[in-house]
């Protein structure tokens, strides 16, 4: 209880922490230890839960995924799965498609699919949900969303943080499994999916699944031309020196062997369907980049014929940027005439909407929103079994390709935007990553 109180004090803004409420709330918390692997010894937990059968029961598991199955079985064997019970599985669900399937089978033997909430906190971010509002709450964008109008899409999820004290976990995971299989795949799905017929749980998830199934596989033959792996070396971020991944690994008390995990990955992805055929979607994510910055940029094609070709300054293609964090908002850039007499001079300008300014509120944390959905029993913002498995299958192909092709991991200096190879990946197609600063 002390720890909960301290964590609340440390993480809440001073005006959000109310001592009187905390005193009432703490009386509602109880703590019970139970061995995940010995459910026959769960009598304490059973007693603790007796009498609360008619209330929603959220079982939230942030354990190693290998324990999900036995914990689910423990709840089942002890008769603790009530009608309103739900189980929440923290990512990652497994390490590859096979282990994800095994976990889904084990948990699925105890809980119905509509009681299983596979969490991806990106789906709880307001701006990620705003993507649905933007695309399907406005008639403006849908007709121009795809082949023929869109030139390419860039999705960046950049972090300034390093692996920190999770180096042992990261050593076995890497950026592809930690960030792409889940968060970035979900962003791709919401950006690329067809309009669902309604907001209900399965309509959205059915459409997302179609996107995952339409991703062109990237295997041994394609990995070199379509992917880049990187790892940070010592550098500086915002003027402060930071160690390299190698030093952090060496300093880890667990004395672990280097498994070659990447801290950065960039991918050129193609969606094999009517809408997106021939439109590349570039993804990049990494730790210890220049700053924390996540954004989806839809770049439209250049005008087919410029009547301004004699003027100084090139025409820039239109761009729609959806800023996910920080400073959540949407920006549409277009060319405008600079005011003044004496002919035309064009300049890119932007329509910029900051959600915080527009709505004047501070957004709730993604987990706050998702856990409320768990209590409400709404799985729409959680990953369905088939989605998780399809995303793993695609990612497994890349990992197998890396292994078979001996894909190299390029170093990048902490505090930069990543390895040179990532710039080359776009340069080959005549593009460059945005933003450059
Ligand atoms: C987690 C990853 O799922 O997402 C972390 O395991 C990562 O490595 C984090 O730092 C990023 O989340 P956010 O909300 O800060 O973008």
PDB file of N, CA and C in Angstrom, residues 47-57 82:
ATOM      1  N   UNK A  47     -10.648 -17.076  -1.242  1.00  0.00           N
ATOM      2  CA  UNK A  47     -11.389 -16.484  -0.114  1.00  0.00           C
ATOM      3  C   UNK A  47     -11.570 -14.997  -0.306  1.00  0.00           C
ATOM      4  N   UNK A  48     -10.517 -14.377  -0.767  1.00  0.00           N
ATOM      5  CA  UNK A  48     -10.538 -12.931  -0.959  1.00  0.00           C
ATOM      6  C   UNK A  48     -11.627 -12.521  -1.962  1.00  0.00           C
ATOM      7  N   UNK A  49     -11.826 -13.355  -2.977  1.00  0.00           N
ATOM      8  CA  UNK A  49     -12.780 -12.992  -4.031  1.00  0.00           C
ATOM      9  C   UNK A  49     -14.205 -13.464  -3.755  1.00  0.00           C
ATOM     10  N   UNK A  50     -14.361 -14.300  -2.720  1.00  0.00           N
ATOM     11  CA  UNK A  50     -15.695 -14.852  -2.433  1.00  0.00           C
ATOM     12  C   UNK A  50     -16.665 -13.719  -2.096  1.00  0.00           C
ATOM     13  N   UNK A  51     -17.853 -13.810  -2.614  1.00  0.00           N
ATOM     14  CA  UNK A  51     -18.877 -12.789  -2.326  1.00  0.00           C
ATOM     15  C   UNK A  51     -18.917 -11.671  -3.346  1.00  0.00           C
ATOM     16  N   UNK A  52     -17.946 -11.655  -4.272  1.00  0.00           N
ATOM     17  CA  UNK A  52     -17.906 -10.571  -5.277  1.00  0.00           C
ATOM     18  C   UNK A  52     -18.220 -11.106  -6.680  1.00  0.00           C
ATOM     19  N   UNK A  53     -18.927 -12.219  -6.730  1.00  0.00           N
ATOM     20  CA  UNK A  53     -19.132 -12.894  -8.022  1.00  0.00           C
ATOM     21  C   UNK A  53     -19.922 -12.069  -9.029  1.00  0.00           C
ATOM     22  N   UNK A  54     -20.778 -11.192  -8.548  1.00  0.00           N
ATOM     23  CA  UNK A  54     -21.618 -10.453  -9.499  1.00  0.00           C
ATOM     24  C   UNK A  54     -20.961  -9.173 -10.014  1.00  0.00           C
ATOM     25  N   UNK A  55     -19.766  -8.882  -9.534  1.00  0.00           N
ATOM     26  CA  UNK A  55     -19.107  -7.638  -9.995  1.00  0.00           C
ATOM     27  C   UNK A  55     -18.189  -7.928 -11.177  1.00  0.00           C
ATOM     28  N   UNK A  56     -17.910  -6.905 -11.998  1.00  0.00           N
ATOM     29  CA  UNK A  56     -16.912  -7.133 -13.053  1.00  0.00           C
ATOM     30  C   UNK A  56     -15.587  -7.532 -12.400  1.00  0.00           C
ATOM     31  N   UNK A  57     -14.926  -8.477 -13.003  1.00  0.00           N
ATOM     32  CA  UNK A  57     -13.663  -8.963 -12.429  1.00  0.00           C
ATOM     33  C   UNK A  57     -12.601  -8.854 -13.518  1.00  0.00           C
ATOM     34  N   UNK A  82     -15.962 -15.832 -13.379  1.00  0.00           N
ATOM     35  CA  UNK A  82     -17.390 -15.529 -13.271  1.00  0.00           C
ATOM     36  C   UNK A  82     -17.894 -15.026 -14.620  1.00  0.00           C
TER      37      UNK A  82
END
